[in-house]
mmCIF file of C-alpha atoms and ligand atoms in Angstrom:
data_model
loop_
_atom_site.group_PDB
_atom_site.id
_atom_site.type_symbol
_atom_site.label_atom_id
_atom_site.label_comp_id
_atom_site.label_asym_id
_atom_site.label_seq_id
_atom_site.Cartn_x
_atom_site.Cartn_y
_atom_site.Cartn_z
ATOM 1 C CA MET C 1 -97.641 -13.826 88.047
ATOM 2 C CA GLN C 2 -98.696 -10.251 88.950
ATOM 3 C CA THR C 3 -101.896 -10.305 91.041
ATOM 4 C CA ILE C 4 -104.392 -7.752 90.181
ATOM 5 C CA THR C 5 -107.725 -6.934 91.879
ATOM 6 C CA VAL C 6 -110.408 -5.466 89.659
ATOM 7 C CA GLN C 7 -113.573 -4.293 91.595
ATOM 8 C CA TYR C 8 -117.045 -4.547 90.153
ATOM 9 C CA ASP C 9 -119.875 -2.795 91.608
ATOM 10 C CA HIS C 10 -123.020 -4.664 90.571
ATOM 11 C CA PRO C 11 -126.087 -2.559 89.691
ATOM 12 C CA ASP C 12 -128.320 -3.471 92.613
ATOM 13 C CA SER C 13 -125.842 -2.633 95.373
ATOM 14 C CA GLY C 14 -127.859 -0.290 96.984
ATOM 15 C CA ALA C 15 -130.803 -2.409 97.117
ATOM 16 C CA SER C 16 -132.756 -3.695 100.163
ATOM 17 C CA CYS C 17 -132.024 -7.572 100.946
ATOM 18 C CA GLY C 18 -135.532 -7.965 102.747
ATOM 19 C CA LEU C 19 -133.888 -8.751 106.279
ATOM 20 C CA LYS C 20 -136.674 -7.131 108.139
ATOM 21 C CA GLY C 21 -139.356 -9.254 106.196
ATOM 22 C CA ALA C 22 -137.020 -12.355 107.175
ATOM 23 C CA TRP C 23 -136.907 -11.675 110.938
ATOM 24 C CA ALA C 24 -140.874 -11.029 110.772
ATOM 25 C CA ARG C 25 -141.235 -14.760 109.860
ATOM 26 C CA VAL C 26 -138.832 -16.217 112.408
ATOM 27 C CA PRO C 27 -141.241 -18.345 114.283
ATOM 28 C CA SER C 28 -141.554 -17.923 118.014
ATOM 29 C CA ASP C 29 -140.722 -20.857 120.032
ATOM 30 C CA PRO C 30 -143.895 -23.185 120.599
ATOM 31 C CA GLY C 31 -142.819 -24.290 124.379
ATOM 32 C CA PRO C 32 -141.659 -27.715 125.626
ATOM 33 C CA ALA C 33 -145.071 -29.490 125.119
ATOM 34 C CA GLU C 34 -145.941 -28.630 121.517
ATOM 35 C CA ARG C 35 -141.890 -29.330 120.646
ATOM 36 C CA ALA C 36 -142.128 -32.715 121.933
ATOM 37 C CA ARG C 37 -145.511 -33.355 119.883
ATOM 38 C CA SER C 38 -143.915 -31.931 116.758
ATOM 39 C CA GLU C 39 -140.832 -34.012 117.141
ATOM 40 C CA ARG C 40 -142.789 -37.177 117.588
ATOM 41 C CA ARG C 41 -144.845 -36.316 114.562
ATOM 42 C CA ILE C 42 -141.963 -35.481 112.430
ATOM 43 C CA ARG C 43 -140.262 -39.126 113.196
ATOM 44 C CA GLU C 44 -143.482 -40.684 112.058
ATOM 45 C CA LEU C 45 -143.457 -38.661 108.919
ATOM 46 C CA LEU C 46 -139.999 -39.183 108.316
ATOM 47 C CA GLN C 47 -140.637 -42.842 108.387
ATOM 48 C CA GLU C 48 -143.602 -42.709 106.323
ATOM 49 C CA ARG C 49 -142.212 -40.707 103.685
ATOM 50 C CA ASP C 50 -138.737 -42.483 103.324
ATOM 51 C CA ALA C 51 -137.102 -38.821 104.372
ATOM 52 C CA VAL C 52 -133.874 -37.754 106.141
ATOM 53 C CA ILE C 53 -133.071 -34.478 107.257
ATOM 54 C CA VAL C 54 -130.176 -32.520 105.886
ATOM 55 C CA ALA C 55 -129.218 -29.471 108.254
ATOM 56 C CA HIS C 56 -126.801 -26.556 108.563
ATOM 57 C CA TYR C 57 -124.750 -25.824 111.554
ATOM 58 C CA TYR C 58 -126.788 -22.493 112.014
ATOM 59 C CA VAL C 59 -130.043 -23.787 112.126
ATOM 60 C CA ASP C 60 -131.755 -24.360 115.526
ATOM 61 C CA GLY C 61 -130.025 -26.678 118.098
ATOM 62 C CA ALA C 62 -133.338 -28.755 118.361
ATOM 63 C CA LEU C 63 -133.419 -29.210 114.551
ATOM 64 C CA GLN C 64 -129.729 -30.271 114.644
ATOM 65 C CA GLU C 65 -130.297 -32.795 117.219
ATOM 66 C CA LEU C 66 -133.324 -34.087 115.428
ATOM 67 C CA ALA C 67 -131.540 -34.372 112.005
ATOM 68 C CA ARG C 68 -128.598 -36.449 113.949
ATOM 69 C CA ALA C 69 -131.141 -38.493 115.934
ATOM 70 C CA THR C 70 -132.918 -39.535 113.016
ATOM 71 C CA GLY C 71 -130.124 -40.831 110.599
ATOM 72 C CA GLY C 72 -129.744 -37.198 108.787
ATOM 73 C CA CYS C 73 -126.884 -35.185 108.808
ATOM 74 C CA VAL C 74 -125.819 -31.690 110.222
ATOM 75 C CA GLY C 75 -122.938 -30.038 108.003
ATOM 76 C CA ASP C 76 -121.366 -27.325 106.222
ATOM 77 C CA SER C 77 -122.640 -26.758 102.566
ATOM 78 C CA LEU C 78 -120.106 -29.046 101.171
ATOM 79 C CA GLU C 79 -121.019 -32.029 103.174
ATOM 80 C CA MET C 80 -124.800 -31.207 102.882
ATOM 81 C CA ALA C 81 -124.588 -31.379 99.135
ATOM 82 C CA ARG C 82 -122.687 -34.569 99.233
ATOM 83 C CA PHE C 83 -124.809 -36.346 101.851
ATOM 84 C CA GLY C 84 -127.927 -35.552 100.214
ATOM 85 C CA ALA C 85 -126.627 -36.740 96.745
ATOM 86 C CA GLU C 86 -125.407 -40.211 98.245
ATOM 87 C CA HIS C 87 -128.208 -40.750 100.650
ATOM 88 C CA PRO C 88 -130.929 -43.523 99.548
ATOM 89 C CA ALA C 89 -133.744 -41.782 101.145
ATOM 90 C CA SER C 90 -136.184 -40.789 98.466
ATOM 91 C CA THR C 91 -137.065 -37.606 100.180
ATOM 92 C CA LEU C 92 -134.772 -34.940 101.434
ATOM 93 C CA VAL C 93 -135.816 -32.200 104.060
ATOM 94 C CA VAL C 94 -133.088 -29.336 103.770
ATOM 95 C CA ALA C 95 -133.090 -27.554 106.984
ATOM 96 C CA GLY C 96 -130.898 -24.256 105.680
ATOM 97 C CA VAL C 97 -131.505 -21.829 103.194
ATOM 98 C CA ARG C 98 -132.699 -21.977 99.656
ATOM 99 C CA PHE C 99 -129.294 -22.588 97.817
ATOM 100 C CA MET C 100 -128.787 -25.538 99.945
ATOM 101 C CA GLY C 101 -132.263 -27.027 98.653
ATOM 102 C CA GLU C 102 -131.497 -25.876 95.217
ATOM 103 C CA THR C 103 -128.258 -27.969 95.192
ATOM 104 C CA ALA C 104 -129.836 -30.966 96.767
ATOM 105 C CA LYS C 105 -132.552 -30.977 93.806
ATOM 106 C CA ILE C 106 -130.001 -30.475 91.255
ATOM 107 C CA LEU C 107 -127.808 -33.241 92.401
ATOM 108 C CA SER C 108 -130.967 -35.551 92.983
ATOM 109 C CA PRO C 109 -133.616 -34.390 90.493
ATOM 110 C CA GLU C 110 -135.482 -37.632 91.263
ATOM 111 C CA LYS C 111 -135.905 -36.851 94.879
ATOM 112 C CA THR C 112 -138.482 -34.683 96.574
ATOM 113 C CA VAL C 113 -136.504 -31.635 98.017
ATOM 114 C CA LEU C 114 -138.467 -30.222 100.893
ATOM 115 C CA MET C 115 -137.552 -26.956 102.863
ATOM 116 C CA PRO C 116 -139.347 -25.719 106.149
ATOM 117 C CA ASP C 117 -139.654 -22.518 104.518
ATOM 118 C CA ASP C 118 -138.591 -22.111 100.798
ATOM 119 C CA ASP C 119 -138.260 -18.409 101.308
ATOM 120 C CA ALA C 120 -135.337 -18.753 103.710
ATOM 121 C CA THR C 121 -132.723 -16.994 101.321
ATOM 122 C CA CYS C 122 -129.060 -15.460 101.582
ATOM 123 C CA SER C 123 -127.890 -11.837 101.095
ATOM 124 C CA LEU C 124 -125.218 -13.160 98.861
ATOM 125 C CA ASP C 125 -127.707 -15.109 96.602
ATOM 126 C CA LEU C 126 -130.282 -11.977 96.709
ATOM 127 C CA GLY C 127 -127.109 -9.584 95.723
ATOM 128 C CA CYS C 128 -126.231 -11.519 92.741
ATOM 129 C CA PRO C 129 -129.405 -11.512 90.176
ATOM 130 C CA ALA C 130 -128.525 -13.906 87.328
ATOM 131 C CA ASP C 131 -129.275 -11.448 84.529
ATOM 132 C CA ALA C 132 -126.769 -8.977 85.865
ATOM 133 C CA PHE C 133 -124.150 -11.817 86.516
ATOM 134 C CA SER C 134 -124.430 -13.142 82.989
ATOM 135 C CA ARG C 135 -123.508 -9.715 81.681
ATOM 136 C CA PHE C 136 -120.513 -9.331 83.783
ATOM 137 C CA CYS C 137 -119.237 -12.791 82.551
ATOM 138 C CA ASP C 138 -120.024 -11.770 79.131
ATOM 139 C CA GLN C 139 -117.500 -8.751 79.535
ATOM 140 C CA HIS C 140 -114.942 -11.278 80.761
ATOM 141 C CA PRO C 141 -114.845 -14.066 78.370
ATOM 142 C CA ASP C 142 -111.161 -14.893 79.148
ATOM 143 C CA ARG C 143 -111.731 -15.686 82.887
ATOM 144 C CA THR C 144 -112.964 -19.084 84.409
ATOM 145 C CA VAL C 145 -116.095 -18.294 86.050
ATOM 146 C CA VAL C 146 -116.058 -19.532 90.001
ATOM 147 C CA VAL C 147 -119.097 -18.893 92.066
ATOM 148 C CA TYR C 148 -119.752 -19.633 95.752
ATOM 149 C CA ALA C 149 -122.400 -22.184 96.433
ATOM 150 C CA ASN C 150 -124.510 -19.490 97.892
ATOM 151 C CA THR C 151 -125.912 -18.337 94.779
ATOM 152 C CA SER C 152 -129.133 -19.391 92.492
ATOM 153 C CA ALA C 153 -129.334 -22.302 90.130
ATOM 154 C CA ALA C 154 -129.246 -19.733 87.172
ATOM 155 C CA VAL C 155 -125.875 -18.285 88.661
ATOM 156 C CA LYS C 156 -124.238 -21.548 89.045
ATOM 157 C CA ALA C 157 -125.485 -22.644 85.479
ATOM 158 C CA ARG C 158 -123.147 -19.610 84.110
ATOM 159 C CA ALA C 159 -120.155 -20.902 86.299
ATOM 160 C CA ASP C 160 -117.292 -23.222 85.258
ATOM 161 C CA TRP C 161 -116.703 -24.124 89.022
ATOM 162 C CA VAL C 162 -118.961 -23.935 91.914
ATOM 163 C CA VAL C 163 -117.125 -23.905 95.321
ATOM 164 C CA THR C 164 -117.967 -24.003 99.155
ATOM 165 C CA SER C 165 -115.937 -22.148 101.773
ATOM 166 C CA SER C 166 -114.117 -25.636 102.455
ATOM 167 C CA VAL C 167 -112.724 -25.981 99.317
ATOM 168 C CA GLY C 168 -112.746 -22.671 97.500
ATOM 169 C CA LYS C 169 -109.132 -21.765 98.187
ATOM 170 C CA ASP C 170 -107.606 -25.231 97.073
ATOM 171 C CA ILE C 171 -109.753 -25.049 93.918
ATOM 172 C CA VAL C 172 -108.594 -21.549 92.953
ATOM 173 C CA ALA C 173 -105.025 -22.433 93.844
ATOM 174 C CA TYR C 174 -105.630 -25.205 91.419
ATOM 175 C CA LEU C 175 -106.963 -22.936 88.684
ATOM 176 C CA HIS C 176 -104.289 -20.318 89.446
ATOM 177 C CA ALA C 177 -101.474 -23.083 88.895
ATOM 178 C CA ARG C 178 -102.843 -23.715 85.610
ATOM 179 C CA GLY C 179 -102.487 -20.134 84.695
ATOM 180 C CA GLU C 180 -106.252 -19.473 84.742
ATOM 181 C CA LYS C 181 -107.692 -15.774 85.505
ATOM 182 C CA ILE C 182 -110.709 -16.075 87.882
ATOM 183 C CA LEU C 183 -114.021 -14.188 87.642
ATOM 184 C CA TRP C 184 -115.260 -14.641 91.239
ATOM 185 C CA ALA C 185 -118.894 -13.963 92.717
ATOM 186 C CA PRO C 186 -120.555 -13.169 94.875
ATOM 187 C CA ASP C 187 -118.939 -12.814 98.218
ATOM 188 C CA ARG C 188 -116.070 -10.000 98.008
ATOM 189 C CA HIS C 189 -114.751 -10.842 101.443
ATOM 190 C CA LEU C 190 -114.256 -14.750 100.728
ATOM 191 C CA GLY C 191 -113.069 -13.719 97.174
ATOM 192 C CA ALA C 192 -110.345 -11.210 98.646
ATOM 193 C CA TRP C 193 -109.125 -13.745 101.268
ATOM 194 C CA ILE C 194 -108.834 -16.501 98.493
ATOM 195 C CA GLN C 195 -107.066 -13.975 96.430
ATOM 196 C CA GLN C 196 -104.484 -13.099 99.386
ATOM 197 C CA GLN C 197 -104.166 -16.750 100.138
ATOM 198 C CA THR C 198 -103.235 -17.885 96.556
ATOM 199 C CA GLY C 199 -102.161 -14.973 94.599
ATOM 200 C CA ALA C 200 -104.416 -15.540 91.899
ATOM 201 C CA ASP C 201 -105.696 -12.914 89.683
ATOM 202 C CA MET C 202 -109.393 -12.487 90.650
ATOM 203 C CA LEU C 203 -112.038 -10.297 89.519
ATOM 204 C CA LEU C 204 -114.543 -9.727 92.285
ATOM 205 C CA TRP C 205 -118.085 -9.422 92.448
ATOM 206 C CA GLN C 206 -119.227 -7.058 95.334
ATOM 207 C CA GLY C 207 -121.536 -9.251 97.272
ATOM 208 C CA SER C 208 -121.573 -9.680 101.048
ATOM 209 C CA CYS C 209 -123.198 -11.769 103.885
ATOM 210 C CA VAL C 210 -125.120 -9.746 106.306
ATOM 211 C CA VAL C 211 -124.088 -11.588 109.228
ATOM 212 C CA HIS C 212 -120.384 -11.819 108.618
ATOM 213 C CA ASP C 213 -120.014 -8.437 107.221
ATOM 214 C CA GLU C 214 -120.836 -6.985 110.791
ATOM 215 C CA PHE C 215 -118.097 -8.272 112.755
ATOM 216 C CA LYS C 216 -115.887 -5.592 114.269
ATOM 217 C CA ALA C 217 -111.915 -6.073 114.401
ATOM 218 C CA ASP C 218 -111.355 -3.443 116.751
ATOM 219 C CA GLU C 219 -113.936 -4.728 119.351
ATOM 220 C CA LEU C 220 -112.480 -8.335 118.495
ATOM 221 C CA ALA C 221 -108.912 -6.988 119.089
ATOM 222 C CA LEU C 222 -110.081 -5.590 122.576
ATOM 223 C CA LEU C 223 -111.828 -9.072 123.487
ATOM 224 C CA SER C 224 -108.948 -10.960 122.610
ATOM 225 C CA LYS C 225 -106.757 -8.806 124.729
ATOM 226 C CA ASP C 226 -109.099 -9.582 127.691
ATOM 227 C CA TYR C 227 -108.627 -13.444 126.871
ATOM 228 C CA PRO C 228 -105.284 -13.728 125.387
ATOM 229 C CA GLU C 229 -105.448 -17.309 125.744
ATOM 230 C CA ALA C 230 -108.269 -17.653 123.533
ATOM 231 C CA ALA C 231 -108.155 -18.567 119.614
ATOM 232 C CA ILE C 232 -109.867 -16.911 117.237
ATOM 233 C CA LEU C 233 -111.960 -18.884 114.735
ATOM 234 C CA VAL C 234 -113.291 -16.834 111.731
ATOM 235 C CA HIS C 235 -115.388 -17.750 108.837
ATOM 236 C CA PRO C 236 -113.981 -16.403 105.520
ATOM 237 C CA GLU C 237 -117.016 -14.413 104.617
ATOM 238 C CA SER C 238 -115.624 -12.052 107.377
ATOM 239 C CA PRO C 239 -114.135 -8.639 106.420
ATOM 240 C CA ALA C 240 -110.195 -8.560 106.068
ATOM 241 C CA SER C 241 -109.763 -6.689 109.008
ATOM 242 C CA VAL C 242 -111.094 -9.895 110.991
ATOM 243 C CA THR C 243 -109.660 -12.633 109.114
ATOM 244 C CA ALA C 244 -106.247 -10.787 109.873
ATOM 245 C CA LEU C 245 -106.934 -11.392 113.675
ATOM 246 C CA ALA C 246 -107.866 -15.241 113.163
ATOM 247 C CA HIS C 247 -106.007 -18.112 114.412
ATOM 248 C CA VAL C 248 -108.021 -20.358 111.917
ATOM 249 C CA VAL C 249 -110.032 -19.051 108.990
ATOM 250 C CA GLY C 250 -112.156 -21.959 107.664
ATOM 251 C CA SER C 251 -116.007 -23.483 106.553
ATOM 252 C CA THR C 252 -118.206 -23.964 109.566
ATOM 253 C CA THR C 253 -117.003 -27.675 109.761
ATOM 254 C CA GLN C 254 -113.224 -26.880 109.915
ATOM 255 C CA LEU C 255 -113.863 -24.182 112.557
ATOM 256 C CA ILE C 256 -115.567 -26.990 114.514
ATOM 257 C CA ALA C 257 -112.564 -29.298 114.008
ATOM 258 C CA ALA C 258 -110.209 -26.402 114.819
ATOM 259 C CA ALA C 259 -112.015 -26.090 118.144
ATOM 260 C CA GLY C 260 -111.488 -29.737 118.858
ATOM 261 C CA ARG C 261 -107.784 -29.810 117.637
ATOM 262 C CA LEU C 262 -106.393 -26.571 119.541
ATOM 263 C CA GLU C 263 -104.932 -27.152 122.819
ATOM 264 C CA THR C 264 -106.703 -24.089 124.412
ATOM 265 C CA ASP C 265 -109.860 -24.408 125.976
ATOM 266 C CA ARG C 266 -111.384 -20.942 125.036
ATOM 267 C CA PHE C 267 -112.285 -19.586 121.685
ATOM 268 C CA ILE C 268 -113.881 -16.315 120.219
ATOM 269 C CA VAL C 269 -115.994 -17.332 117.056
ATOM 270 C CA ALA C 270 -116.805 -15.117 114.522
ATOM 271 C CA THR C 271 -119.532 -16.775 112.200
ATOM 272 C CA ASP C 272 -123.202 -17.303 112.835
ATOM 273 C CA GLN C 273 -123.955 -18.286 116.590
ATOM 274 C CA GLY C 274 -125.820 -21.383 115.846
ATOM 275 C CA ILE C 275 -122.523 -22.901 115.403
ATOM 276 C CA LEU C 276 -122.011 -22.712 119.204
ATOM 277 C CA HIS C 277 -124.875 -25.366 119.810
ATOM 278 C CA ASP C 278 -122.359 -27.921 118.026
ATOM 279 C CA MET C 279 -118.921 -26.646 119.561
ATOM 280 C CA GLN C 280 -120.467 -26.615 122.859
ATOM 281 C CA MET C 281 -122.069 -30.271 122.671
ATOM 282 C CA ARG C 282 -118.938 -31.781 121.004
ATOM 283 C CA TYR C 283 -116.349 -30.069 123.737
ATOM 284 C CA PRO C 284 -118.619 -29.399 126.730
ATOM 285 C CA HIS C 285 -115.401 -28.409 128.796
ATOM 286 C CA LYS C 286 -114.362 -25.448 126.489
ATOM 287 C CA HIS C 287 -115.716 -22.066 126.477
ATOM 288 C CA PHE C 288 -117.040 -20.244 123.399
ATOM 289 C CA MET C 289 -117.652 -16.898 122.883
ATOM 290 C CA PRO C 290 -119.243 -14.965 119.932
ATOM 291 C CA ALA C 291 -117.025 -12.242 118.148
ATOM 292 C CA PRO C 292 -118.525 -8.742 118.689
ATOM 293 C CA THR C 293 -120.506 -7.158 115.814
ATOM 294 C CA ALA C 294 -121.146 -3.909 117.584
ATOM 295 C CA GLY C 295 -119.383 -0.969 118.747
ATOM 296 C CA GLN C 296 -118.722 0.358 122.105
ATOM 297 C CA GLY C 297 -121.840 1.704 123.943
ATOM 298 C CA ALA C 298 -124.054 -0.693 121.829
ATOM 299 C CA SER C 299 -127.028 -2.661 123.737
ATOM 300 C CA CYS C 300 -126.230 -5.845 122.105
ATOM 301 C CA LYS C 301 -122.322 -7.128 121.801
ATOM 302 C CA SER C 302 -122.963 -9.670 119.332
ATOM 303 C CA CYS C 303 -126.092 -10.391 117.244
ATOM 304 C CA ALA C 304 -124.481 -12.801 114.722
ATOM 305 C CA THR C 305 -127.698 -14.576 113.417
ATOM 306 C CA CYS C 306 -128.915 -15.255 109.972
ATOM 307 C CA PRO C 307 -132.505 -14.121 109.974
ATOM 308 C CA TRP C 308 -133.100 -16.845 107.051
ATOM 309 C CA MET C 309 -131.497 -19.746 108.782
ATOM 310 C CA ALA C 310 -133.500 -18.639 111.691
ATOM 311 C CA MET C 311 -136.823 -19.200 109.692
ATOM 312 C CA ASN C 312 -136.199 -22.816 109.856
ATOM 313 C CA SER C 313 -138.474 -24.539 112.473
ATOM 314 C CA LEU C 314 -139.868 -27.842 113.687
ATOM 315 C CA GLY C 315 -143.327 -26.503 112.743
ATOM 316 C CA GLY C 316 -142.190 -25.850 109.083
ATOM 317 C CA ILE C 317 -140.637 -29.213 108.943
ATOM 318 C CA GLU C 318 -143.919 -30.910 109.896
ATOM 319 C CA ARG C 319 -145.717 -28.799 107.855
ATOM 320 C CA ALA C 320 -143.782 -29.812 104.645
ATOM 321 C CA LEU C 321 -143.554 -33.332 105.486
ATOM 322 C CA GLY C 322 -147.313 -33.554 106.419
ATOM 323 C CA SER C 323 -148.598 -31.641 103.146
ATOM 324 C CA GLY C 324 -149.766 -34.219 100.314
ATOM 325 C CA ILE C 325 -147.532 -36.038 97.765
ATOM 326 C CA GLY C 326 -147.315 -34.211 94.694
ATOM 327 C CA SER C 327 -148.579 -30.874 96.458
ATOM 328 C CA GLU C 328 -145.864 -30.289 99.082
ATOM 329 C CA ILE C 329 -145.588 -26.969 100.748
ATOM 330 C CA GLY C 330 -141.868 -25.958 100.487
ATOM 331 C CA SER C 331 -140.987 -28.385 97.721
ATOM 332 C CA ILE C 332 -138.197 -27.228 95.447
ATOM 333 C CA GLU C 333 -138.702 -27.114 92.106
ATOM 334 C CA LEU C 334 -136.246 -26.154 89.121
ATOM 335 C CA ASP C 335 -136.381 -25.996 85.391
ATOM 336 C CA ALA C 336 -135.032 -29.243 84.311
ATOM 337 C CA ALA C 337 -132.223 -27.858 81.694
ATOM 338 C CA LEU C 338 -131.155 -24.972 84.069
ATOM 339 C CA ALA C 339 -130.525 -27.805 86.787
ATOM 340 C CA GLN C 340 -128.659 -29.796 84.202
ATOM 341 C CA ALA C 341 -126.455 -26.823 83.339
ATOM 342 C CA ALA C 342 -125.867 -26.168 87.118
ATOM 343 C CA ARG C 343 -125.156 -29.386 87.949
ATOM 344 C CA VAL C 344 -121.936 -29.562 85.594
ATOM 345 C CA PRO C 345 -119.900 -27.082 87.862
ATOM 346 C CA ILE C 346 -121.353 -28.579 91.179
ATOM 347 C CA GLU C 347 -120.194 -32.072 90.276
ATOM 348 C CA ARG C 348 -116.781 -30.434 89.340
ATOM 349 C CA MET C 349 -116.558 -29.541 92.964
ATOM 350 C CA LEU C 350 -117.238 -32.710 94.468
ATOM 351 C CA LYS C 351 -115.000 -34.523 92.265
ATOM 352 C CA PHE C 352 -112.143 -31.926 93.135
ATOM 353 C CA ALA C 353 -113.037 -32.584 97.005
ATOM 354 C CA ALA C 354 -113.353 -36.332 96.686
ATOM 355 C CA ASP C 355 -109.734 -36.497 95.036
ATOM 356 C CA ALA C 356 -108.514 -34.177 97.659
ATOM 357 C CA LYS C 357 -109.504 -36.467 100.210
ATOM 358 C CA GLN C 358 -107.501 -39.268 98.674
ATOM 359 C CA ARG C 359 -104.658 -37.285 98.572
ATOM 360 C CA VAL C 360 -104.519 -36.106 102.012
ATOM 361 C CA ARG C 361 -105.343 -39.921 103.175
ATOM 362 C CA ALA C 362 -102.409 -41.058 100.837
ATOM 363 C CA SER C 363 -100.183 -38.551 102.755
ATOM 364 C CA GLY C 364 -101.412 -39.241 106.089
ATOM 365 C CA ASP C 365 -101.337 -35.363 106.855
ATOM 366 C CA PHE C 366 -104.917 -34.649 108.555
ATOM 367 C CA SER C 367 -104.069 -31.284 109.865
ATOM 368 C CA ASN C 368 -106.573 -29.535 107.699
ATOM 369 C CA ASP C 369 -109.246 -32.066 108.444
ATOM 370 C CA GLY C 370 -112.883 -31.125 109.025
ATOM 371 C CA ALA C 371 -114.630 -31.173 105.711
ATOM 372 C CA LEU C 372 -113.212 -33.957 103.968
ATOM 373 C CA PHE C 373 -113.155 -36.201 106.679
ATOM 374 C CA LYS C 374 -116.291 -35.674 109.088
ATOM 375 C CA HIS C 375 -118.475 -38.329 107.737
ATOM 376 C CA PHE C 376 -115.454 -40.998 106.803
ATOM 377 C CA GLY C 377 -113.124 -40.606 109.358
ATOM 378 C CA PRO C 378 -109.295 -40.497 108.346
ATOM 379 C CA ALA C 379 -108.998 -44.222 108.481
HETATM 380 P P1 13P T 401 -120.271 -23.118 105.483
HETATM 381 O O1 13P T 401 -120.182 -23.838 104.020
HETATM 382 O O2 13P T 401 -119.053 -22.806 105.731
HETATM 383 O O3 13P T 401 -121.103 -23.891 106.220
HETATM 384 O O4 13P T 401 -120.906 -21.806 105.004
HETATM 385 C C1 13P T 401 -122.221 -21.757 104.511
HETATM 386 C C2 13P T 401 -122.636 -20.330 104.863
HETATM 387 O O5 13P T 401 -123.516 -19.835 104.514
HETATM 388 C C3 13P T 401 -122.039 -19.428 105.785
HETATM 389 O O6 13P T 401 -122.477 -18.086 106.245
HETATM 390 FE FE1 SF4 T 402 -126.037 -16.152 103.502
HETATM 391 FE FE2 SF4 T 402 -124.841 -15.031 105.546
HETATM 392 FE FE3 SF4 T 402 -127.037 -16.260 106.137
HETATM 393 FE FE4 SF4 T 402 -124.857 -17.903 105.089
HETATM 394 S S1 SF4 T 402 -124.972 -16.289 107.128
HETATM 395 S S2 SF4 T 402 -126.890 -18.080 104.706
HETATM 396 S S3 SF4 T 402 -124.008 -16.374 103.776
HETATM 397 S S4 SF4 T 402 -126.805 -14.408 104.762
#
């Protein structure tokens, strides 16, 4: 089948994504004594509220540690969705960005879903308004609509499939094999990478991640020359010129798994620097370097930090859990009909991922592990 790329410029492409406002709301470090007090109080509140923390790798290391130590999870967006849906706790505290909290609520409408700051959003979500996206879909009724998880509930409700970076390529390959043409949104780099990998016919919405869009291929090539033994790990939201230099392209969990699997002990990592906490903790004898986001002469070599992920704090978790039941701060509320519609394509993805896991288990080939096996193990 012939592969075509059709670009679509959405009407809000020049709009500001509120980046400055997000940075302005990143909480300052409260210091060790206040941090210790806050952690103790959060542990009490988690018990009182029958709650568990579901965190992403990009949030502050202290939050990741607390999530793990209290029986919660730290994962990529697929694992967060699955963990939240399967865990028996009646309250989920989602330390990440809004689409992750919304996904948890869509999958568990009976649970209370709290976020440390429910204004923590994502440039991909902001860059794909539901009404414009719906018009785009209306113009291409012959295409299967596949959206990245980094979207609002309303955009998901318009989709046939939701995917995350850990299963997007496999799901599109599956649809392509069935002869389906794809309408993809919102990340243009991830969409282009999946298209290149699968050969699928994909029409791409032109969104991007403010963090990954900044990685610079020229600077990365120079750094790689200085450290020829280093393996380059790249998240697929990065530009094509950057993924072209990668030894491994994958979701956050898949990159962490690769850091453990590969023989080398030096890595250049092109994703949000929050992930380095987990990598360094798991593999203390290995060296992890952030990939460059700046050109020569800049004062900062890499500033790959998501301002919305950085809005998550211990204080925010304590405030949300400590607020009164029924009047919680940071509680995710969704229209029931919209949530029901958005649930269908998310569950399709979860079923696909579960089936894929079974197939890998049966084949005994765990080389592309990570997202599928982290919580279950290959046995
Ligand atoms: P992962 O699902 O790979 O963790 O990605 C989520 C995300 O927002 C990356 O920027
Ligand atoms: Fe969105 Fe990028 Fe932040 Fe991930 S890192 S949440 S894609 S803005």
